[in-house]
Amino acid sequence: MRLVVLVSGTGTNLQALLDACADPAYGAEVVAVGADRDGIEGLARAELAGVPTFVCRVGDFADRGAWDRALAQAVTAHRPDLVVSAGFMKLVGPPLRSRVAMVNTHPALCPAFPGMHGAADALAYGVKVTGATLFVVDDGVDTGPIVAQVPVPVADDDTAESLHERIKVAERAMLVGSIGRMAREGWSLDGRRVRIG
Ligand code: GAR
């Protein structure tokens, strides 16, 4: 399965996928990494792994629609079977999603705590268990059909940072496990229900 991974920051989820893909038995290959900004660790990780990269900055385009079309062009040039948004902090519009399936990983148990601050919002709400969700991207914000979820307990002395870091450990394992199964076993969508195999 050919993967294009989109990142905006540190790229530890990307790194987990790159490491998994080093084993041919994993069943997937990262064919390109895209970002919405320059100079981020995620792009450096891709370059170190010898994976082609591209950058599509919203500010370089006349409007969001033009950016969406350029992003779709840049991604589909690599002929992906699946696009993985792994810490990509932009909503992606129909030009890309109508052409290729896309999954996103989010640091909360959807549908709770959507948006940019999943871990901090869960901590502020006072939940005792949060986690991470892998879902198929749709028109909403973190509302798409759920591929996988993993629970993570909240500790009394957690900060938003410590909680997010603990979530990310579980998130990376969930992402690698789920993408590998999707690649090896295939997957389908039945309404909101995602079936692997
Ligand atoms: C991950 O926890 C991911 O779920 C989150 O950003 C982090 C990226 O970490 N994404 C969102 O919050 C999107 N709503 P990474 O750059 O180390 O992979």
Short mmCIF file of C-alpha atoms and ligand atoms in Angstrom, two decimals:
data_model
loop_
_atom_site.label_atom_id
_atom_site.label_comp_id
_atom_site.label_asym_id
_atom_site.label_seq_id
_atom_site.Cartn_x
_atom_site.Cartn_y
_atom_site.Cartn_z
CA MET A 1 0.00 0.00 0.00
CA ARG A 2 1.46 3.34 -1.10
CA LEU A 3 1.19 5.94 1.67
CA VAL A 4 1.58 9.71 1.49
CA VAL A 5 1.96 11.06 5.03
CA LEU A 6 1.10 14.69 5.87
CA VAL A 7 2.78 16.38 8.86
CA SER A 8 3.01 19.82 10.51
CA GLY A 9 5.46 19.29 13.35
CA THR A 10 7.64 16.80 15.17
CA GLY A 11 6.62 13.79 13.12
CA THR A 12 6.96 11.02 15.71
CA ASN A 13 3.92 9.27 14.22
CA LEU A 14 5.55 9.56 10.80
CA GLN A 15 8.75 8.08 12.25
CA ALA A 16 6.84 5.11 13.64
CA LEU A 17 5.40 4.48 10.17
CA LEU A 18 8.80 4.86 8.49
CA ASP A 19 10.29 2.36 10.95
CA ALA A 20 7.47 -0.13 10.37
CA CYS A 21 7.70 0.23 6.59
CA ALA A 22 11.41 -0.74 6.71
CA ASP A 23 10.16 -4.34 7.03
CA PRO A 24 8.75 -5.49 3.65
CA ALA A 25 6.37 -7.82 5.54
CA TYR A 26 4.61 -4.73 6.94
CA GLY A 27 2.85 -4.31 3.60
CA ALA A 28 3.08 -0.54 3.19
CA GLU A 29 5.56 2.03 1.89
CA VAL A 30 5.78 5.77 2.59
CA VAL A 31 6.20 7.13 -0.95
CA ALA A 32 6.18 10.82 0.02
CA VAL A 33 5.79 13.17 2.98
CA GLY A 34 4.02 16.51 2.65
CA ALA A 35 3.86 19.47 5.02
CA ASP A 36 2.12 22.83 5.28
CA ARG A 37 5.29 24.55 6.53
CA ASP A 38 9.08 24.45 6.07
CA GLY A 39 11.79 23.61 8.56
CA ILE A 40 9.93 21.07 10.69
CA GLU A 41 11.35 17.92 12.22
CA GLY A 42 8.81 15.80 10.33
CA LEU A 43 10.35 16.82 6.99
CA ALA A 44 13.87 16.16 8.31
CA ARG A 45 12.80 12.66 9.36
CA ALA A 46 11.52 11.97 5.83
CA GLU A 47 14.72 13.29 4.24
CA LEU A 48 16.83 11.13 6.54
CA ALA A 49 14.82 8.11 5.44
CA GLY A 50 15.31 9.04 1.77
CA VAL A 51 11.60 9.71 1.21
CA PRO A 52 10.61 12.53 -1.20
CA THR A 53 9.03 15.59 0.45
CA PHE A 54 6.90 18.54 -0.63
CA VAL A 55 5.62 21.67 1.11
CA CYS A 56 2.29 23.39 0.39
CA ARG A 57 1.90 26.63 2.40
CA VAL A 58 -1.57 28.17 2.61
CA GLY A 59 0.01 31.66 2.47
CA ASP A 60 1.47 30.95 -0.97
CA PHE A 61 -1.98 30.67 -2.56
CA ALA A 62 -4.69 33.21 -3.37
CA ASP A 63 -7.25 31.43 -1.19
CA ARG A 64 -7.92 28.20 0.65
CA GLY A 65 -9.54 26.62 -2.40
CA ALA A 66 -6.39 27.18 -4.46
CA TRP A 67 -4.30 25.67 -1.65
CA ASP A 68 -6.61 22.64 -1.50
CA ARG A 69 -6.26 22.09 -5.25
CA ALA A 70 -2.46 22.44 -5.10
CA LEU A 71 -2.25 20.04 -2.16
CA ALA A 72 -4.38 17.51 -4.06
CA GLN A 73 -2.07 17.83 -7.06
CA ALA A 74 1.10 17.44 -4.97
CA VAL A 75 -0.25 14.40 -3.10
CA THR A 76 -1.79 12.54 -6.04
CA ALA A 77 1.40 12.97 -8.10
CA HIS A 78 2.80 10.24 -5.83
CA ARG A 79 -0.12 7.87 -6.64
CA PRO A 80 -0.99 6.99 -3.02
CA ASP A 81 -3.48 4.29 -2.07
CA LEU A 82 -4.01 6.05 1.25
CA VAL A 83 -3.15 9.47 2.69
CA VAL A 84 -2.23 9.51 6.38
CA SER A 85 -2.64 12.81 8.19
CA ALA A 86 -0.28 12.39 11.17
CA GLY A 87 -0.20 15.63 13.09
CA PHE A 88 -1.17 17.67 9.99
CA MET A 89 -2.78 20.75 11.51
CA LYS A 90 -4.97 21.72 8.55
CA LEU A 91 -8.46 20.74 7.49
CA VAL A 92 -8.23 19.16 4.04
CA GLY A 93 -11.01 19.91 1.55
CA PRO A 94 -12.77 17.89 -1.17
CA PRO A 95 -10.17 18.29 -3.96
CA LEU A 96 -7.89 15.77 -2.23
CA ARG A 97 -10.46 13.70 -0.33
CA SER A 98 -12.55 13.05 -3.47
CA ARG A 99 -9.51 11.50 -5.15
CA VAL A 100 -7.96 9.33 -2.45
CA ALA A 101 -8.98 7.94 0.95
CA MET A 102 -7.47 9.74 3.90
CA VAL A 103 -7.15 8.83 7.57
CA ASN A 104 -6.23 11.11 10.45
CA THR A 105 -4.95 10.43 13.93
CA HIS A 106 -6.32 12.52 16.81
CA PRO A 107 -5.16 12.62 20.47
CA ALA A 108 -8.57 12.00 22.08
CA LEU A 109 -11.36 9.43 22.02
CA CYS A 110 -13.63 10.80 19.28
CA PRO A 111 -16.27 12.13 19.22
CA ALA A 112 -14.98 13.75 22.44
CA PHE A 113 -12.58 16.70 22.32
CA PRO A 114 -12.22 17.39 18.57
CA GLY A 115 -9.92 20.11 17.25
CA MET A 116 -6.40 21.33 17.84
CA HIS A 117 -6.07 20.67 21.60
CA GLY A 118 -7.44 17.17 22.18
CA ALA A 119 -5.23 16.32 25.16
CA ALA A 120 -5.51 19.72 26.89
CA ASP A 121 -9.29 19.80 26.42
CA ALA A 122 -9.68 16.31 27.93
CA LEU A 123 -7.52 17.28 30.92
CA ALA A 124 -9.46 20.52 31.48
CA TYR A 125 -12.78 18.65 31.31
CA GLY A 126 -11.58 16.26 34.01
CA VAL A 127 -12.07 12.92 32.26
CA LYS A 128 -10.23 9.99 33.85
CA VAL A 129 -9.67 8.14 30.58
CA THR A 130 -8.85 9.64 27.21
CA GLY A 131 -6.84 8.21 24.32
CA ALA A 132 -6.32 8.39 20.59
CA THR A 133 -8.48 7.77 17.54
CA LEU A 134 -7.66 6.86 13.95
CA PHE A 135 -10.52 7.82 11.63
CA VAL A 136 -11.41 8.27 7.97
CA VAL A 137 -11.46 11.99 7.20
CA ASP A 138 -14.86 13.40 6.23
CA ASP A 139 -16.26 16.94 5.95
CA GLY A 140 -16.28 17.58 9.71
CA VAL A 141 -13.63 18.24 12.33
CA ASP A 142 -12.56 14.83 13.71
CA THR A 143 -16.01 13.38 12.95
CA GLY A 144 -15.21 10.65 10.41
CA PRO A 145 -15.76 6.88 10.61
CA ILE A 146 -13.52 5.35 13.27
CA VAL A 147 -10.81 2.86 12.27
CA ALA A 148 -9.31 2.29 15.74
CA GLN A 149 -9.17 3.75 19.23
CA VAL A 150 -6.87 3.24 22.19
CA PRO A 151 -7.60 4.29 25.80
CA VAL A 152 -5.08 6.14 27.97
CA PRO A 153 -5.65 6.87 31.69
CA VAL A 154 -5.35 10.46 32.94
CA ALA A 155 -3.06 10.83 36.00
CA ASP A 156 -3.84 13.26 38.82
CA ASP A 157 -0.58 15.13 38.27
CA ASP A 158 -0.80 15.25 34.47
CA THR A 159 -0.13 18.44 32.57
CA ALA A 160 -1.42 18.84 29.02
CA GLU A 161 2.12 18.07 27.84
CA SER A 162 2.65 14.93 29.96
CA LEU A 163 -0.79 13.61 29.01
CA HIS A 164 -0.23 14.28 25.31
CA GLU A 165 3.17 12.55 25.41
CA ARG A 166 1.61 9.45 27.07
CA ILE A 167 -1.20 9.48 24.51
CA LYS A 168 1.34 9.66 21.70
CA VAL A 169 3.06 6.46 22.84
CA ALA A 170 -0.25 4.59 22.55
CA GLU A 171 -1.21 6.52 19.42
CA ARG A 172 1.91 5.49 17.51
CA ALA A 173 1.33 1.80 18.28
CA MET A 174 -2.33 2.10 17.24
CA LEU A 175 -1.40 3.91 14.02
CA VAL A 176 1.28 1.40 13.01
CA GLY A 177 -0.92 -1.58 13.90
CA SER A 178 -3.97 -0.26 12.06
CA ILE A 179 -2.25 0.95 8.89
CA GLY A 180 -0.39 -2.36 8.64
CA ARG A 181 -3.62 -4.32 8.92
CA MET A 182 -5.36 -2.06 6.38
CA ALA A 183 -2.46 -2.62 3.98
CA ARG A 184 -2.24 -6.39 4.42
CA GLU A 185 -5.91 -7.27 4.87
CA GLY A 186 -7.72 -4.51 2.97
CA TRP A 187 -10.50 -2.37 4.41
CA SER A 188 -14.01 -1.17 3.60
CA LEU A 189 -16.59 1.28 4.79
CA ASP A 190 -20.18 0.27 5.60
CA GLY A 191 -21.94 3.49 6.56
CA ARG A 192 -19.94 4.74 9.53
CA ARG A 193 -18.47 1.32 10.26
CA VAL A 194 -14.92 0.59 9.15
CA ARG A 195 -14.08 -3.06 8.54
CA ILE A 196 -10.54 -4.34 8.18
CA GLY A 197 -10.16 -7.65 6.37
C1 GAR B 1 -0.37 13.74 17.46
O1 GAR B 1 -0.69 13.49 18.80
C2 GAR B 1 -1.62 13.90 16.63
O2 GAR B 1 -2.69 13.11 17.05
C3 GAR B 1 -1.92 15.36 16.85
O3 GAR B 1 -0.68 15.98 16.76
C4 GAR B 1 0.32 15.09 17.27
C5 GAR B 1 1.44 15.04 16.28
O4 GAR B 1 2.56 14.44 16.84
N1 GAR B 1 -2.88 15.83 15.91
C6 GAR B 1 -3.88 16.65 16.22
O5 GAR B 1 -4.02 17.14 17.32
C7 GAR B 1 -4.82 16.94 15.07
N2 GAR B 1 -6.08 17.38 15.58
P1 GAR B 1 3.81 14.04 15.93
O6 GAR B 1 4.12 15.26 15.03
O7 GAR B 1 4.92 13.79 16.90
O8 GAR B 1 3.44 12.84 15.13
#
